[in-house]
Amino acid sequence: MKKENDDLYMDIETPADFNFAECLVHLGRSSQENLYQLNDGVLTKLLKLNGKLVLFHVIPVTGALRIEFPLGCPSVVERKMAAGYVEDWFDLKTDLREFYAMAEMDPVLSKVVQQYYGLRIMGVPDLFEALVWAVMGQQINLTFAYTLKRRFVENFGESLIYEGERYWTFPTAEAIAVLTVADLRALQLTGRKAEYILGIASAMTKGDLNKEQLLQEPDIERSLLKIRGIGAWSANYVMMKCLNSQSAFPLADVGLHNALKAQLKKERKPTVEEITELAKNWEGWQAYATFYLWRSLL
């Protein structure tokens, strides 16, 4: 349920087990992040909605997240789009009671769930952004992945200045589809990754690939694996962060392996076979199990 006041803000009700501060820990993990800004617990983001740049603040209030529009009143359509984005971004529609009941009894998850209770999977609602980020992050460390994303955004995204700060949008598929491999190589992307990103941009621009279509597929992972450049890790990452699949499980993820090594107090990382055995109890909630384990590394 959303409440509006003079159209300059709207409140989105949050679940009783929601912890905004915990979510901000994840959002604040890189100083290179340029798609939003965090200042004194206020989250500010720029989106292109309905063809217009819309800047908004996200502020916690009792039982809700308040979306404020500091540059004036957007249209009804744009307000609804902003609200929908925030709901997806913070995964506010998922009922986690079943996950918590399972995790509290699980020898691996019980401690992290208690420690980070209220954390939600921080999503990437835009499919193009999720796919590009998955490709960028393949086989490199997180710091360099953020460097590449920052360059990508600042070279090809749109921006505006508000109170002396510049805010950026993620580039659209249309903006990227007209580029060349050389344009992306200039950012220090590999030639192969540049080709993958251009291919994804082209498919989305032509209408051959879109979020609504993917969500209707009987086997989403199989459909994602057909995209050039998307392997098992990338497909499960996109399913987890963008397509709201609670059973998505990036088994080969290095962060997951490191987190499990620490939680199990082992001298070596567990094998994929060992992780599969540990995760039998997580059926249907592998994405949340993974995200909470990632949180333990921050």
Short mmCIF file of C-alpha atoms in Angstrom, two decimals:
data_model
loop_
_atom_site.label_atom_id
_atom_site.label_comp_id
_atom_site.label_asym_id
_atom_site.label_seq_id
_atom_site.Cartn_x
_atom_site.Cartn_y
_atom_site.Cartn_z
CA MET A 1 0.00 0.00 0.00
CA LYS A 2 1.32 3.41 -0.95
CA LYS A 3 0.39 6.77 0.57
CA GLU A 4 1.02 10.02 -1.26
CA ASN A 5 1.18 13.63 -0.09
CA ASP A 6 0.98 16.47 -2.60
CA ASP A 7 2.73 14.15 -5.06
CA LEU A 8 6.17 15.25 -3.77
CA TYR A 9 6.59 12.06 -1.80
CA MET A 10 5.08 8.63 -1.47
CA ASP A 11 5.39 5.98 1.23
CA ILE A 12 5.86 2.29 0.45
CA GLU A 13 4.98 -0.01 3.32
CA THR A 14 7.80 -2.31 4.42
CA PRO A 15 7.59 -5.79 6.01
CA ALA A 16 7.92 -6.02 9.79
CA ASP A 17 11.25 -7.84 9.40
CA PHE A 18 12.80 -5.20 7.11
CA ASN A 19 16.05 -3.50 8.16
CA PHE A 20 16.96 -0.50 5.98
CA ALA A 21 20.29 0.05 7.75
CA GLU A 22 21.39 -3.51 6.95
CA CYS A 23 20.53 -3.00 3.29
CA LEU A 24 22.61 0.19 3.23
CA VAL A 25 25.68 -1.77 4.34
CA HIS A 26 25.53 -3.69 1.08
CA LEU A 27 24.79 -0.56 -0.96
CA GLY A 28 27.77 1.22 0.59
CA ARG A 29 30.31 -1.50 -0.11
CA SER A 30 32.22 0.40 -2.82
CA SER A 31 33.47 3.99 -2.88
CA GLN A 32 33.36 3.78 -6.69
CA GLU A 33 29.59 3.33 -6.86
CA ASN A 34 28.11 6.11 -9.00
CA LEU A 35 24.52 4.96 -9.63
CA TYR A 36 23.32 6.28 -6.27
CA GLN A 37 24.63 8.25 -3.31
CA LEU A 38 24.35 7.63 0.42
CA ASN A 39 24.40 10.57 2.79
CA ASP A 40 23.43 10.31 6.48
CA GLY A 41 21.12 7.38 5.87
CA VAL A 42 19.42 8.98 2.86
CA LEU A 43 19.70 7.15 -0.46
CA THR A 44 19.51 9.28 -3.62
CA LYS A 45 19.12 7.85 -7.10
CA LEU A 46 18.52 9.05 -10.66
CA LEU A 47 16.47 6.98 -13.09
CA LYS A 48 15.21 7.53 -16.60
CA LEU A 49 11.48 6.89 -16.31
CA ASN A 50 9.04 7.25 -19.16
CA GLY A 51 11.72 9.10 -21.13
CA LYS A 52 12.44 11.61 -18.35
CA LEU A 53 15.21 11.90 -15.77
CA VAL A 54 13.70 11.54 -12.30
CA LEU A 55 15.75 12.11 -9.15
CA PHE A 56 14.48 10.77 -5.84
CA HIS A 57 15.50 10.22 -2.23
CA VAL A 58 14.70 7.02 -0.32
CA ILE A 59 14.28 7.68 3.41
CA PRO A 60 13.16 5.25 6.13
CA VAL A 61 10.07 6.26 8.12
CA THR A 62 8.06 4.18 10.57
CA GLY A 63 6.84 1.08 8.74
CA ALA A 64 7.70 2.42 5.30
CA LEU A 65 10.24 3.73 2.83
CA ARG A 66 9.50 7.29 1.76
CA ILE A 67 10.31 8.32 -1.80
CA GLU A 68 10.80 12.08 -2.09
CA PHE A 69 11.07 13.96 -5.40
CA PRO A 70 13.25 17.02 -4.71
CA LEU A 71 13.06 18.41 -8.27
CA GLY A 72 9.28 18.62 -8.37
CA CYS A 73 6.29 16.42 -8.99
CA PRO A 74 6.73 13.66 -11.59
CA SER A 75 3.73 12.32 -13.48
CA VAL A 76 1.52 9.59 -11.99
CA VAL A 77 3.17 7.07 -14.33
CA GLU A 78 6.66 8.12 -13.28
CA ARG A 79 5.77 7.99 -9.57
CA LYS A 80 4.41 4.47 -9.99
CA MET A 81 7.54 3.45 -11.90
CA ALA A 82 9.78 4.86 -9.15
CA ALA A 83 7.76 3.03 -6.49
CA GLY A 84 7.94 -0.22 -8.45
CA TYR A 85 11.68 0.18 -8.87
CA VAL A 86 12.21 0.69 -5.12
CA GLU A 87 10.00 -2.32 -4.29
CA ASP A 88 12.11 -4.48 -6.61
CA TRP A 89 15.41 -2.91 -5.50
CA PHE A 90 14.75 -3.79 -1.84
CA ASP A 91 12.79 -6.98 -2.62
CA LEU A 92 9.93 -5.76 -0.45
CA LYS A 93 7.31 -8.17 -1.80
CA THR A 94 9.02 -11.38 -0.72
CA ASP A 95 7.73 -12.99 2.48
CA LEU A 96 10.82 -14.19 4.33
CA ARG A 97 9.14 -15.99 7.23
CA GLU A 98 9.72 -19.40 5.66
CA PHE A 99 13.36 -18.55 4.95
CA TYR A 100 13.99 -17.41 8.51
CA ALA A 101 12.29 -20.50 9.96
CA MET A 102 14.56 -22.70 7.85
CA ALA A 103 17.73 -20.68 8.44
CA GLU A 104 17.38 -20.50 12.21
CA MET A 105 17.60 -24.30 12.31
CA ASP A 106 20.42 -24.54 9.76
CA PRO A 107 23.94 -25.05 11.15
CA VAL A 108 25.53 -22.85 8.48
CA LEU A 109 22.96 -20.04 8.29
CA SER A 110 21.68 -19.67 11.84
CA LYS A 111 24.46 -17.30 12.96
CA VAL A 112 24.47 -15.04 9.89
CA VAL A 113 20.67 -14.79 9.83
CA GLN A 114 20.62 -13.72 13.47
CA GLN A 115 23.44 -11.22 12.87
CA TYR A 116 22.00 -9.58 9.73
CA TYR A 117 18.28 -10.09 10.35
CA GLY A 118 16.16 -7.81 8.19
CA LEU A 119 18.57 -7.76 5.26
CA ARG A 120 16.93 -8.12 1.85
CA ILE A 121 18.50 -9.12 -1.44
CA MET A 122 19.47 -5.80 -2.96
CA GLY A 123 18.37 -6.22 -6.53
CA VAL A 124 19.27 -4.81 -9.92
CA PRO A 125 15.75 -4.28 -11.32
CA ASP A 126 16.89 -3.28 -14.82
CA LEU A 127 17.65 -6.38 -16.91
CA PHE A 128 20.22 -4.69 -19.14
CA GLU A 129 22.14 -3.39 -16.11
CA ALA A 130 22.01 -6.82 -14.44
CA LEU A 131 23.30 -8.61 -17.54
CA VAL A 132 26.07 -6.07 -18.18
CA TRP A 133 27.17 -6.14 -14.54
CA ALA A 134 27.24 -9.96 -14.63
CA VAL A 135 29.43 -9.91 -17.74
CA MET A 136 31.74 -7.22 -16.37
CA GLY A 137 32.26 -9.14 -13.14
CA GLN A 138 33.35 -12.38 -14.74
CA GLN A 139 36.79 -13.60 -13.59
CA ILE A 140 37.94 -10.29 -12.09
CA ASN A 141 37.93 -8.92 -8.54
CA LEU A 142 35.09 -6.75 -7.30
CA THR A 143 37.20 -3.59 -7.11
CA PHE A 144 38.11 -3.70 -10.80
CA ALA A 145 34.53 -4.62 -11.72
CA TYR A 146 33.36 -1.42 -10.02
CA THR A 147 36.06 0.53 -11.87
CA LEU A 148 34.77 -0.79 -15.20
CA LYS A 149 31.16 -0.03 -14.28
CA ARG A 150 32.03 3.52 -13.22
CA ARG A 151 33.77 4.18 -16.54
CA PHE A 152 30.89 2.60 -18.48
CA VAL A 153 28.30 4.75 -16.69
CA GLU A 154 30.27 7.99 -16.92
CA ASN A 155 31.01 7.52 -20.62
CA PHE A 156 27.59 6.40 -21.83
CA GLY A 157 24.99 7.20 -19.16
CA GLU A 158 22.96 10.36 -18.66
CA SER A 159 23.35 12.66 -15.67
CA LEU A 160 22.16 15.77 -13.90
CA ILE A 161 23.53 17.96 -11.13
CA TYR A 162 21.57 18.50 -7.92
CA GLU A 163 22.94 20.60 -5.04
CA GLY A 164 26.45 20.43 -6.51
CA GLU A 165 26.49 16.64 -6.92
CA ARG A 166 26.30 14.80 -10.23
CA TYR A 167 23.92 11.84 -10.44
CA TRP A 168 24.09 9.20 -13.17
CA THR A 169 21.78 6.74 -14.88
CA PHE A 170 22.91 3.37 -16.18
CA PRO A 171 23.30 3.52 -19.98
CA THR A 172 20.37 2.26 -22.01
CA ALA A 173 20.65 -0.71 -24.34
CA GLU A 174 19.90 1.68 -27.22
CA ALA A 175 22.85 3.90 -26.30
CA ILE A 176 25.23 0.93 -26.19
CA ALA A 177 23.94 -0.92 -29.27
CA VAL A 178 25.34 1.76 -31.61
CA LEU A 179 28.88 1.52 -30.17
CA THR A 180 31.81 -0.55 -31.40
CA VAL A 181 34.06 -3.05 -29.69
CA ALA A 182 36.80 -0.40 -29.76
CA ASP A 183 34.56 2.04 -27.85
CA LEU A 184 34.22 -0.46 -25.00
CA ARG A 185 37.81 -1.67 -25.18
CA ALA A 186 38.84 1.90 -24.40
CA LEU A 187 37.37 1.38 -20.91
CA GLN A 188 39.71 -1.62 -20.41
CA LEU A 189 37.03 -4.20 -21.07
CA THR A 190 38.34 -7.26 -22.87
CA GLY A 191 37.38 -7.68 -26.50
CA ARG A 192 35.28 -10.71 -25.64
CA LYS A 193 33.33 -8.91 -22.90
CA ALA A 194 32.82 -5.94 -25.22
CA GLU A 195 31.33 -8.28 -27.82
CA TYR A 196 29.04 -9.87 -25.22
CA ILE A 197 27.75 -6.51 -23.99
CA LEU A 198 27.14 -5.24 -27.52
CA GLY A 199 25.29 -8.46 -28.35
CA ILE A 200 23.04 -8.11 -25.29
CA ALA A 201 22.39 -4.44 -26.12
CA SER A 202 21.48 -5.32 -29.70
CA ALA A 203 19.11 -8.12 -28.64
CA MET A 204 17.34 -5.86 -26.16
CA THR A 205 17.09 -2.98 -28.63
CA LYS A 206 15.54 -5.28 -31.25
CA GLY A 207 13.06 -6.63 -28.72
CA ASP A 208 14.47 -10.16 -28.84
CA LEU A 209 15.30 -10.04 -25.12
CA ASN A 210 13.30 -8.42 -22.32
CA LYS A 211 12.51 -8.97 -18.66
CA GLU A 212 8.79 -9.63 -19.05
CA GLN A 213 9.46 -12.32 -21.65
CA LEU A 214 12.11 -14.02 -19.50
CA LEU A 215 9.79 -14.11 -16.49
CA GLN A 216 7.28 -16.10 -18.57
CA GLU A 217 9.82 -18.73 -19.61
CA PRO A 218 9.32 -22.20 -18.05
CA ASP A 219 13.11 -22.54 -17.62
CA ILE A 220 14.62 -19.10 -17.08
CA GLU A 221 18.16 -20.37 -16.55
CA ARG A 222 18.11 -22.27 -19.83
CA SER A 223 16.87 -19.14 -21.65
CA LEU A 224 19.64 -17.02 -20.12
CA LEU A 225 22.30 -19.58 -21.02
CA LYS A 226 21.38 -19.11 -24.69
CA ILE A 227 22.69 -15.53 -24.51
CA ARG A 228 26.29 -15.31 -25.70
CA GLY A 229 28.54 -14.51 -22.75
CA ILE A 230 26.14 -15.77 -20.09
CA GLY A 231 27.30 -18.91 -18.30
CA ALA A 232 25.93 -20.67 -15.23
CA TRP A 233 27.29 -18.14 -12.70
CA SER A 234 26.04 -15.12 -14.68
CA ALA A 235 22.64 -16.68 -15.31
CA ASN A 236 22.09 -17.44 -11.62
CA TYR A 237 23.35 -14.00 -10.62
CA VAL A 238 20.80 -12.35 -12.95
CA MET A 239 18.03 -14.68 -11.76
CA MET A 240 18.85 -13.81 -8.15
CA LYS A 241 19.32 -10.05 -8.51
CA CYS A 242 16.88 -9.16 -11.27
CA LEU A 243 14.33 -11.92 -11.84
CA ASN A 244 13.37 -12.60 -8.20
CA SER A 245 14.27 -16.29 -8.29
CA GLN A 246 14.71 -17.44 -4.70
CA SER A 247 16.19 -20.75 -5.88
CA ALA A 248 18.93 -19.14 -7.99
CA PHE A 249 22.27 -20.46 -6.79
CA PRO A 250 25.62 -19.19 -8.18
CA LEU A 251 27.48 -22.31 -7.04
CA ALA A 252 30.81 -21.29 -8.53
CA ASP A 253 30.85 -17.89 -6.80
CA VAL A 254 34.19 -17.13 -5.11
CA GLY A 255 32.54 -14.97 -2.45
CA LEU A 256 30.17 -17.79 -1.52
CA HIS A 257 33.12 -20.17 -1.21
CA ASN A 258 35.08 -17.73 0.97
CA ALA A 259 32.08 -17.08 3.21
CA LEU A 260 31.45 -20.78 3.72
CA LYS A 261 35.12 -21.38 4.48
CA ALA A 262 34.91 -18.73 7.22
CA GLN A 263 31.56 -19.91 8.63
CA LEU A 264 32.71 -23.53 8.72
CA LYS A 265 36.11 -22.52 10.16
CA LYS A 266 37.91 -24.58 7.55
CA GLU A 267 41.45 -24.14 6.26
CA ARG A 268 40.30 -24.62 2.67
CA LYS A 269 37.29 -23.60 0.62
CA PRO A 270 34.57 -26.25 0.31
CA THR A 271 34.22 -28.04 -3.01
CA VAL A 272 31.15 -27.60 -5.20
CA GLU A 273 30.07 -31.09 -4.15
CA GLU A 274 30.37 -30.16 -0.46
CA ILE A 275 28.42 -26.92 -1.02
CA THR A 276 25.69 -28.85 -2.82
CA GLU A 277 25.41 -31.17 0.18
CA LEU A 278 25.36 -28.26 2.66
CA ALA A 279 22.67 -26.52 0.63
CA LYS A 280 20.18 -29.40 0.58
CA ASN A 281 18.33 -27.74 3.44
CA TRP A 282 18.17 -24.41 1.56
CA GLU A 283 15.90 -25.68 -1.22
CA GLY A 284 13.84 -22.81 -2.59
CA TRP A 285 15.90 -20.21 -0.67
CA GLN A 286 19.38 -20.65 -2.13
CA ALA A 287 19.48 -17.02 -3.31
CA TYR A 288 18.84 -15.64 0.17
CA ALA A 289 21.27 -18.09 1.74
CA THR A 290 23.93 -16.89 -0.71
CA PHE A 291 23.18 -13.22 -0.13
CA TYR A 292 23.38 -13.54 3.66
CA LEU A 293 26.69 -15.38 3.31
CA TRP A 294 27.99 -12.60 1.03
CA ARG A 295 26.96 -10.09 3.71
CA SER A 296 29.21 -11.89 6.22
CA LEU A 297 32.23 -10.87 4.12
CA LEU A 298 31.60 -7.11 4.33
#
